[in-house]
Short mmCIF file of C-alpha atoms and ligand atoms in Angstrom, two decimals:
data_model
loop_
_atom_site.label_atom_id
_atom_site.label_comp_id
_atom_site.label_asym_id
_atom_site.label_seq_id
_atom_site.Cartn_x
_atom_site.Cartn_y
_atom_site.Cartn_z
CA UNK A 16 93.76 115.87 71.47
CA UNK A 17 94.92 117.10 68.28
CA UNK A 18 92.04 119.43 68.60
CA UNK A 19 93.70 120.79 71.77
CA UNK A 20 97.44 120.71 70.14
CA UNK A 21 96.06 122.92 67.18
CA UNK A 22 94.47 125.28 69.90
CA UNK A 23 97.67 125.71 71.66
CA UNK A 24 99.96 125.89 68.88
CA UNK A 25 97.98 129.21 67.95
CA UNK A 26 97.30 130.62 71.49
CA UNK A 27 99.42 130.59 74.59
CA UNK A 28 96.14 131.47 76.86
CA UNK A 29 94.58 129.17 75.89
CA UNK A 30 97.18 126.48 75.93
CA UNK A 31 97.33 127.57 80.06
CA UNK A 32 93.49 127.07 79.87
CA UNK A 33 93.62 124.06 78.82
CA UNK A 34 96.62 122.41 80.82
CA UNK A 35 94.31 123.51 83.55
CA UNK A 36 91.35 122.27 82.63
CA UNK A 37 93.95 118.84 81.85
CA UNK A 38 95.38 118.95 85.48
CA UNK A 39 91.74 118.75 87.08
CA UNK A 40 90.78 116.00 84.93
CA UNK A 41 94.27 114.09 85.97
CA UNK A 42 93.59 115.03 89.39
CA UNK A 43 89.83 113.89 89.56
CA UNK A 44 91.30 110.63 87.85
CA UNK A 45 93.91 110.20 90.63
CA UNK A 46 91.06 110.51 93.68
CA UNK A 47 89.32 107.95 91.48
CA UNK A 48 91.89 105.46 91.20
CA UNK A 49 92.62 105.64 95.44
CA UNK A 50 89.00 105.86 96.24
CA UNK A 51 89.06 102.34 94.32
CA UNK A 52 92.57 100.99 95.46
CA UNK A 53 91.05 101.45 99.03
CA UNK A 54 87.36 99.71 98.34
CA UNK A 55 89.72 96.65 97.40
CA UNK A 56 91.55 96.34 100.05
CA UNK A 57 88.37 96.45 102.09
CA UNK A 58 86.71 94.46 100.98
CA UNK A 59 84.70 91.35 102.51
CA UNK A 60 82.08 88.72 101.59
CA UNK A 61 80.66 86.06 103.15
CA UNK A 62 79.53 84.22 99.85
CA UNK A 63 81.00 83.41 96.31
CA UNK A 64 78.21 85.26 94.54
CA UNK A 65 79.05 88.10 96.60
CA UNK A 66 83.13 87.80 95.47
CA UNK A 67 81.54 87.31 92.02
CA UNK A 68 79.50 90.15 91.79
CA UNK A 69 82.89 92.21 93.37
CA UNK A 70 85.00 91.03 91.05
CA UNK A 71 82.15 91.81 87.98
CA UNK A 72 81.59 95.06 89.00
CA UNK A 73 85.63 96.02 89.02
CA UNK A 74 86.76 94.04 86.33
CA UNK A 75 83.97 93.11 83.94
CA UNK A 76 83.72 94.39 80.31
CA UNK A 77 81.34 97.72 81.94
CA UNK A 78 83.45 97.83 85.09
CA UNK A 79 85.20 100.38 86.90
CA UNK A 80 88.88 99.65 85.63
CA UNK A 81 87.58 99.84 81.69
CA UNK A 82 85.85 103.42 82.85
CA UNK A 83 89.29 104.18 84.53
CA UNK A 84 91.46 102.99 81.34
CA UNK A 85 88.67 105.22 79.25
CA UNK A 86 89.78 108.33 81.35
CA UNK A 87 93.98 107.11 81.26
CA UNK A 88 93.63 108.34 77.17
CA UNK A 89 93.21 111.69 78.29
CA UNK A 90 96.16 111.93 80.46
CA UNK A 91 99.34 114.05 79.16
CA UNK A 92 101.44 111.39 78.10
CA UNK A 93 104.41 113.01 81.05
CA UNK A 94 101.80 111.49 83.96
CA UNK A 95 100.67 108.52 82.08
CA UNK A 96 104.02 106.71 83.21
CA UNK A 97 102.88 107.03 87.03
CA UNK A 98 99.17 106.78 86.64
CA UNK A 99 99.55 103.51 84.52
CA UNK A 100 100.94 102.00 87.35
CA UNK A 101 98.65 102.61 89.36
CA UNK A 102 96.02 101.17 87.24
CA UNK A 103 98.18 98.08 86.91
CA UNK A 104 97.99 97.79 90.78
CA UNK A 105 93.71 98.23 90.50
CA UNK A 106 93.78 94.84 88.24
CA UNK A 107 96.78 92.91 90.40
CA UNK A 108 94.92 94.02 93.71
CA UNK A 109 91.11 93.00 93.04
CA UNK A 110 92.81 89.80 91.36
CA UNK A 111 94.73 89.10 94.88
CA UNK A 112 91.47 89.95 96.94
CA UNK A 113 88.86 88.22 94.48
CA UNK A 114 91.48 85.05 95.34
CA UNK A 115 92.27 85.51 99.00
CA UNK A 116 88.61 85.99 99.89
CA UNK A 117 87.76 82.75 97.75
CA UNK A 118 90.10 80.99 99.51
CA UNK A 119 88.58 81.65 102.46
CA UNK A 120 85.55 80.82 102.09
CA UNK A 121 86.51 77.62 100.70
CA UNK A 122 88.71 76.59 103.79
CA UNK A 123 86.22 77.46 106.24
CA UNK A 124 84.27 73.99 106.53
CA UNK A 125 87.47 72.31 106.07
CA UNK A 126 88.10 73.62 109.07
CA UNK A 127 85.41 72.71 111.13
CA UNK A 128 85.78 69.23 109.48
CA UNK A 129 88.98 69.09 110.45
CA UNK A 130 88.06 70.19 114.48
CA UNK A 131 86.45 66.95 114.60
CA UNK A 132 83.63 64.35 113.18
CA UNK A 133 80.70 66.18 112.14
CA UNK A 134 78.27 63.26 111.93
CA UNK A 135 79.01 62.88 115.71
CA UNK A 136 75.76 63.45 117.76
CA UNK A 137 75.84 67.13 119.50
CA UNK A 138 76.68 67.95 123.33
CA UNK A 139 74.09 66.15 125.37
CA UNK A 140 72.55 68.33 127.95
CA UNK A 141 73.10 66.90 131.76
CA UNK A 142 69.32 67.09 132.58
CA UNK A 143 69.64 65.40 135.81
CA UNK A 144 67.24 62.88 137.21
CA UNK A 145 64.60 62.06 139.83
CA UNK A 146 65.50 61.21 143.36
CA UNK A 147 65.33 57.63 144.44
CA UNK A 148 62.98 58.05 146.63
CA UNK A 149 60.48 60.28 144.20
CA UNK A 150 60.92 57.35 141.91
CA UNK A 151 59.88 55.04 144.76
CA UNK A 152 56.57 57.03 146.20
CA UNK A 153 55.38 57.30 142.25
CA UNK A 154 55.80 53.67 141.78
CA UNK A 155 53.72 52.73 145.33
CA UNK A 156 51.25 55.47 144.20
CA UNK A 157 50.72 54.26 140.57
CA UNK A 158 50.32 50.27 142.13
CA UNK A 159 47.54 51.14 144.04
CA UNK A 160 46.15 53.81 141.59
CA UNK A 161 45.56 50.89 139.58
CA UNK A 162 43.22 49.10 142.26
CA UNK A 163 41.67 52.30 142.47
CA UNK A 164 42.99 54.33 145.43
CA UNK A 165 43.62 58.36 144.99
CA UNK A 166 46.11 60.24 146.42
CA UNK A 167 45.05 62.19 149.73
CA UNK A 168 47.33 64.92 151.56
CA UNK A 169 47.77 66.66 154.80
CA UNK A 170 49.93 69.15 156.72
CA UNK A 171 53.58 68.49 157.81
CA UNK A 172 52.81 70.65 161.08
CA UNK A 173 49.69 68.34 162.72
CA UNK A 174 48.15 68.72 166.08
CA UNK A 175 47.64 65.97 168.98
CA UNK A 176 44.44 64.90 167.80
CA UNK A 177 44.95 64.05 164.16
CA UNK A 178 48.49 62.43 164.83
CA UNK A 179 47.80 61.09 168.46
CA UNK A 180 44.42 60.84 169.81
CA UNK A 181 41.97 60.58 167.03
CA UNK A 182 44.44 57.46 166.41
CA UNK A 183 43.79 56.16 169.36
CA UNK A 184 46.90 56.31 171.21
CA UNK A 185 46.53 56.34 175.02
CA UNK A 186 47.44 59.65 176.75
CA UNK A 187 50.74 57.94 178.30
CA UNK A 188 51.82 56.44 174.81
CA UNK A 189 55.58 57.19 174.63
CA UNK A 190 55.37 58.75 170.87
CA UNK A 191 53.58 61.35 172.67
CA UNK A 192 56.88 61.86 174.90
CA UNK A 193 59.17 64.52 173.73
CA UNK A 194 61.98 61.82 173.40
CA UNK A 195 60.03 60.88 170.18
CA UNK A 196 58.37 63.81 168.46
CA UNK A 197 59.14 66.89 167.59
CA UNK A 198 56.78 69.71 169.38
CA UNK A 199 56.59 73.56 168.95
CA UNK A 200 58.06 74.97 171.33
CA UNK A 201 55.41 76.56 173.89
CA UNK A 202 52.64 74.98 172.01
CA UNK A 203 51.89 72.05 173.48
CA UNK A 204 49.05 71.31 171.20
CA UNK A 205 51.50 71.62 167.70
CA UNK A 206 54.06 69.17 166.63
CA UNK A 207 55.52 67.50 163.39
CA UNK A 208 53.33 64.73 162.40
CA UNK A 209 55.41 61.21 163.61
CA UNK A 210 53.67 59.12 160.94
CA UNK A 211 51.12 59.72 157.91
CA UNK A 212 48.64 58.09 159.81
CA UNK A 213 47.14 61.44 160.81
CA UNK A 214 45.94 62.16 156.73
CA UNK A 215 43.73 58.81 157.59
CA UNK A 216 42.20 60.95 160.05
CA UNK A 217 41.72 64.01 157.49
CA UNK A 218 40.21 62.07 155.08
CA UNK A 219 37.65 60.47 157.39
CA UNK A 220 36.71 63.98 159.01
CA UNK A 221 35.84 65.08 155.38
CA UNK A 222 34.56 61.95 153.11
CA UNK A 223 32.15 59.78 153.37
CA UNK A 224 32.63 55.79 152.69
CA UNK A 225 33.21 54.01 150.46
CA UNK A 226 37.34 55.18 150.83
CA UNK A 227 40.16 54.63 149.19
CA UNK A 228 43.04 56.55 149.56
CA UNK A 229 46.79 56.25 149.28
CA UNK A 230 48.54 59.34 151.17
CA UNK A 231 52.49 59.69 150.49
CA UNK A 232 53.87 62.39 152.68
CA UNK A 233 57.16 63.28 155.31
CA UNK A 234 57.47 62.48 158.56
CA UNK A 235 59.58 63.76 161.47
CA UNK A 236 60.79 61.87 164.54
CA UNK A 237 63.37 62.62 167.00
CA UNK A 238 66.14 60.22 166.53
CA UNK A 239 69.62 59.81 166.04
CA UNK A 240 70.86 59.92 162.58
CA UNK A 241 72.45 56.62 161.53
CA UNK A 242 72.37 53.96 158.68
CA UNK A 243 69.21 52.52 159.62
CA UNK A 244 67.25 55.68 160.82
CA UNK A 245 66.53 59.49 160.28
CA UNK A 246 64.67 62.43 161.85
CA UNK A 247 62.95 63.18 158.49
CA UNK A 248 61.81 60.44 156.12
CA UNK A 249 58.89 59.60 153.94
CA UNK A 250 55.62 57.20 154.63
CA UNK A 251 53.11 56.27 152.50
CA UNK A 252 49.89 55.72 154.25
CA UNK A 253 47.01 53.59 152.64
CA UNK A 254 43.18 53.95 153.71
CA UNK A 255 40.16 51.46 152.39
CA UNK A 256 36.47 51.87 154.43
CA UNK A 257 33.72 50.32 153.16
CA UNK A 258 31.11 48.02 153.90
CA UNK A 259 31.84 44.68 154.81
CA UNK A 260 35.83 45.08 154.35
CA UNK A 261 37.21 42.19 155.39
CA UNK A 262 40.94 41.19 156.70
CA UNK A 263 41.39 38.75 153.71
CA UNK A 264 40.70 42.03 151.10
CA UNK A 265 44.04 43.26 152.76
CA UNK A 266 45.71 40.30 152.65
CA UNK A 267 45.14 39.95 148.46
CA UNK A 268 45.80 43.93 147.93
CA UNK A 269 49.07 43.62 149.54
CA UNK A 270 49.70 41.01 148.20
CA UNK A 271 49.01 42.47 144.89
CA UNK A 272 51.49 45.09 145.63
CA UNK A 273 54.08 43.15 146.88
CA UNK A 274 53.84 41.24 143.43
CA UNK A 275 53.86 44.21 141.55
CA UNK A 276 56.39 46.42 143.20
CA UNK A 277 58.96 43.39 144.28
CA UNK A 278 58.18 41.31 141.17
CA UNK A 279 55.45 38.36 140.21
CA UNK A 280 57.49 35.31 142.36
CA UNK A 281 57.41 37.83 145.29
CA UNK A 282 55.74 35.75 148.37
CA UNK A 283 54.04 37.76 151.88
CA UNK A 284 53.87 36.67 154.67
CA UNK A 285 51.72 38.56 158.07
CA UNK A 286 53.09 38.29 161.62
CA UNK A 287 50.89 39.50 164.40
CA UNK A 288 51.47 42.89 165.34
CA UNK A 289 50.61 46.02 167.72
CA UNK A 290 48.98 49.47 166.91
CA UNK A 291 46.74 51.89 168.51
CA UNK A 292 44.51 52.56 165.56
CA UNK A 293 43.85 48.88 164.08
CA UNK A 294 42.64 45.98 165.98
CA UNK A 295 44.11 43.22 164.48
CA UNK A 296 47.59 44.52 163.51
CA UNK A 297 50.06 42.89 161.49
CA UNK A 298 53.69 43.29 160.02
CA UNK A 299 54.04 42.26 156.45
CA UNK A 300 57.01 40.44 155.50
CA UNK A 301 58.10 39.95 151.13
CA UNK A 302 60.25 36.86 150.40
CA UNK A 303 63.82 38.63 149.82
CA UNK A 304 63.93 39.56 146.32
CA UNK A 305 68.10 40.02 146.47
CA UNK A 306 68.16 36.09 147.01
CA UNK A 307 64.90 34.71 146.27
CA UNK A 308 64.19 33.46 149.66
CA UNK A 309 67.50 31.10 150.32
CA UNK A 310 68.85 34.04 153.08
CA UNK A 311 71.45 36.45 152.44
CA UNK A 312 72.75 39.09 154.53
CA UNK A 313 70.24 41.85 153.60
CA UNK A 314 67.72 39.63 154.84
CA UNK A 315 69.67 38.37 157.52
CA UNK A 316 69.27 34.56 156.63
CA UNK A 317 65.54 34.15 156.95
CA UNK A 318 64.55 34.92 153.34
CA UNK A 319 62.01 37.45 154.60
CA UNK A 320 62.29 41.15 154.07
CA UNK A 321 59.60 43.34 156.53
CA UNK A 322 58.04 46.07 154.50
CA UNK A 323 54.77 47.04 156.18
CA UNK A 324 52.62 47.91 159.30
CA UNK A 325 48.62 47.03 158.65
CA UNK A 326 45.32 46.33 160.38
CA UNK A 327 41.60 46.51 160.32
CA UNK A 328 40.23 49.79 161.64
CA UNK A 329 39.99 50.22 165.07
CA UNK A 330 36.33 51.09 165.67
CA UNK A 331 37.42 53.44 168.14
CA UNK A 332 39.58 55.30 164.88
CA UNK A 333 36.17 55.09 163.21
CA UNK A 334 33.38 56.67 165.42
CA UNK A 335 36.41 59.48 166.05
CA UNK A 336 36.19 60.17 163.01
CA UNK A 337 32.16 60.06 162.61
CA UNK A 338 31.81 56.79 160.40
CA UNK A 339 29.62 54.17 161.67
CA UNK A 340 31.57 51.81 162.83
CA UNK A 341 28.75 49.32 162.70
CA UNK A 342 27.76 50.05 159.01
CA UNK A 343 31.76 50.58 157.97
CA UNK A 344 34.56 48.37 158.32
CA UNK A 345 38.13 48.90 156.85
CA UNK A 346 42.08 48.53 156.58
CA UNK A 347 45.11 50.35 156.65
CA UNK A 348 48.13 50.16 156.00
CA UNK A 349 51.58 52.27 156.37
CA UNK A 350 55.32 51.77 155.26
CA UNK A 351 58.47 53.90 154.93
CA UNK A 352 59.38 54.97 151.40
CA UNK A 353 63.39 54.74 152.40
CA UNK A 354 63.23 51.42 153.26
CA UNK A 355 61.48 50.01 150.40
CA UNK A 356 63.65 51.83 148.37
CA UNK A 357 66.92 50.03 150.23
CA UNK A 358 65.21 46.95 149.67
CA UNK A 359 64.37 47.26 146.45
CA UNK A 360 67.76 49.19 145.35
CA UNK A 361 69.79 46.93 147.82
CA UNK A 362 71.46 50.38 149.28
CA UNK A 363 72.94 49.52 153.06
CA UNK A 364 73.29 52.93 154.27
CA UNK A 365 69.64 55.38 154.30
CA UNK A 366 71.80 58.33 154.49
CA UNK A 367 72.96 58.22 151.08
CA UNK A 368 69.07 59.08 149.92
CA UNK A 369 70.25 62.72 151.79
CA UNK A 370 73.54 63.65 151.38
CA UNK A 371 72.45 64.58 147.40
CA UNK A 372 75.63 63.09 145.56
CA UNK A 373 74.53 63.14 142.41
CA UNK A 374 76.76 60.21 141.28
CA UNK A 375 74.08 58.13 143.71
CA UNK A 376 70.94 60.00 142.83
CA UNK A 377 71.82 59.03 139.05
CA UNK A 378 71.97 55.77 138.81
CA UNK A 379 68.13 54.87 139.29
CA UNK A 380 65.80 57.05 136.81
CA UNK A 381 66.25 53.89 134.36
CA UNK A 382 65.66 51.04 136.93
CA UNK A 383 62.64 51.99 137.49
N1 LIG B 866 51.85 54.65 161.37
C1 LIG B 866 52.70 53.50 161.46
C2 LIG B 866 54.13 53.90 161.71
O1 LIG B 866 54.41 55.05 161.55
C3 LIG B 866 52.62 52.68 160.23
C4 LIG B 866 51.31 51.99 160.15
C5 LIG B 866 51.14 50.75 160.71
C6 LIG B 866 50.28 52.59 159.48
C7 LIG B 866 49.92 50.10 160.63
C8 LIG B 866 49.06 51.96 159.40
C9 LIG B 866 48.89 50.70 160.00
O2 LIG B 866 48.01 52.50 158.80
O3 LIG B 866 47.70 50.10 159.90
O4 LIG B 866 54.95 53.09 162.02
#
């Protein structure tokens, strides 16, 4: 500087020359000071190392502010007034944001904390939960997996023969009558299967004895929708041919399931009974597990529940199928998935297993 007063003490051109060269430098200084004053104000972090490292970089012993006061000495003293403001504001600014953004940070879980407990388990998901009635077939499926039965299947849309008269149902049977079963219309020969008796027939047409199959499926039947009946609904048909099968082998495997399904003090009972395709028939009857037998009103006061159609293999079902019915014997046994289920569940009303309110279908995925 004194340098530069000597200079222009002697020569007027170069005194111009060198306010010049002075009024670039303040100029350049000037751009610096905004280009800073605006990084400031802009900016952000998202951690305190981050606002560290900021705060370092501006106002450290190497920062930009000492480069910036390093530059200041060179300003005429008439502009230093002005431009020492303005480096005032640098250090007051990055002070506020250095703060503000510290702040911040520091608030934000208090925050969240304060929007509630966060130890409290998250949002559980509504996953929903199996239908009654699913619950019910897998139960009866699993019972008699155990006393080694497999599951065996067949089509919804059946003909005469595997539903009617492979069963042995006489040609003037009334199930055959429209009044009962649903037929395709201008195919006589095609109809909805009326029971899942007909997968009996299946299985027999395509294994040989020993058998033992359990074969849950739906069945259609034309009838008037009420508490106590529908036009679709869901069997569960059970199959055992071997040799020498006797009636008492059904007795104990029912039994067995009765125990198992209803609960170990469960009791049967077998009333004689009528069906085409087993010669004897009988109804099965399990000692009413909603009173234990004393009579209640689901059970009408005779402390028996009926759960079950069975019978020994007609030998006409047999030979209709090709076994021997001189070398094989066998039972079988069928029962409606909706009413075990009311019994079990002690629901009045079989439409509710339908209408899909899922305040119903909820409430049994534990129970069983
Ligand atoms: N198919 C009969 C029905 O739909 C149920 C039935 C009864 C099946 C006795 C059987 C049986 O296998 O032996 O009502």
């Amino acid at each position: 500087m004194r340098k530069i007063a000597f200079l222009y003490s002697y020569s007027p051109i170069i005194a111009i020359f060198v306010v010049k060269i002075q009024r670039k430098q303040t100029m350049a200084l000037i751009d610096k000071i905004n280009d800073l004053l605006g990084r400031i104000e802009n900016f952000n972090a998202t951690s305190a190392a981050e606002i560290e490292d900021f705060r370092v970089k501006i106002l450290g012993r190497k920062g930009e502010l000492n480069d910036i006061l390093e530059e200041f000495k060179t300003v005429p003293s008439e502009e230093k007034r002005v431009l020492g403001q303005q480096i005032n504001a640098i250090k007051t600014k990055a002070n506020e944001r250095v703060a503000a953004l510290k702040e911040a940070l520091d608030s934000a879980p208090v925050a969240a904390a304060s929007s509630g407990d966060l130890s409290r388990p998250a949002m559980t998901e509504n996953l929903g939960s199996r239908h009654p009635i699913s619950l019910v077939r897998n139960e009866i499926c699993d019972i008699f997996s155990r006393l080694g039965y497999t599951i065996a299947d067949g089509p919804e849309i059946e003909d005469d023969w595997h539903v009617f008269s492979a069963l042995n149902f006489a040609p003037e049977h009334p199930a055959r009558d429209m009044q009962d079963t649903f037929f395709i219309e201008k195919h006589p020969d095609v109809l909805l299967r009326t029971h899942t008796s007909s997968i009996q027939v299946r299985t027999m047409e395509h294994q040989k004895p020993p058998i033992r199959v359990i074969c849950p499926g739906r069945v259609f039947r034309n009838e008037a929708i009420s508490a106590r009946a529908h036009c679709i609904f869901h069997q569960i048909e059970g199959l055992y041919i071997d040799e020498k099968v006797s009636f008492a082998d059904m007795k104990q495997s029912l039994l067995y399931f009765a125990k198992e399904f209803f609960g170990e003090q469960t009791q049967i009972r077998m009333r004689p009974s009528y069906f085409p395709f087993t010669e004897p028939s009988a109804e099965v009857d399990v000692s009413c597990n909603l009173c234990g037998g004393k009579g209640c009103n689901v059970c009408k006061g005779t402390g028996w529940l009926e759960i079950l159609g069975c019978g020994m293999v007609d030998p006409n079902v047999l030979e209709a199928s090709g076994i021997d019915s001189t070398k094989y014997s066998g039972f079988a046994f069928g029962m409606g998935v909706e009413r075990i289920a009311m019994l079990k569940f002690g629901v009045k009303d079989l439409r509710l297993y339908f209408e899909n309110d899922l305040r119903f279908l909820g409430q049994f995925d534990s129970v069983l």
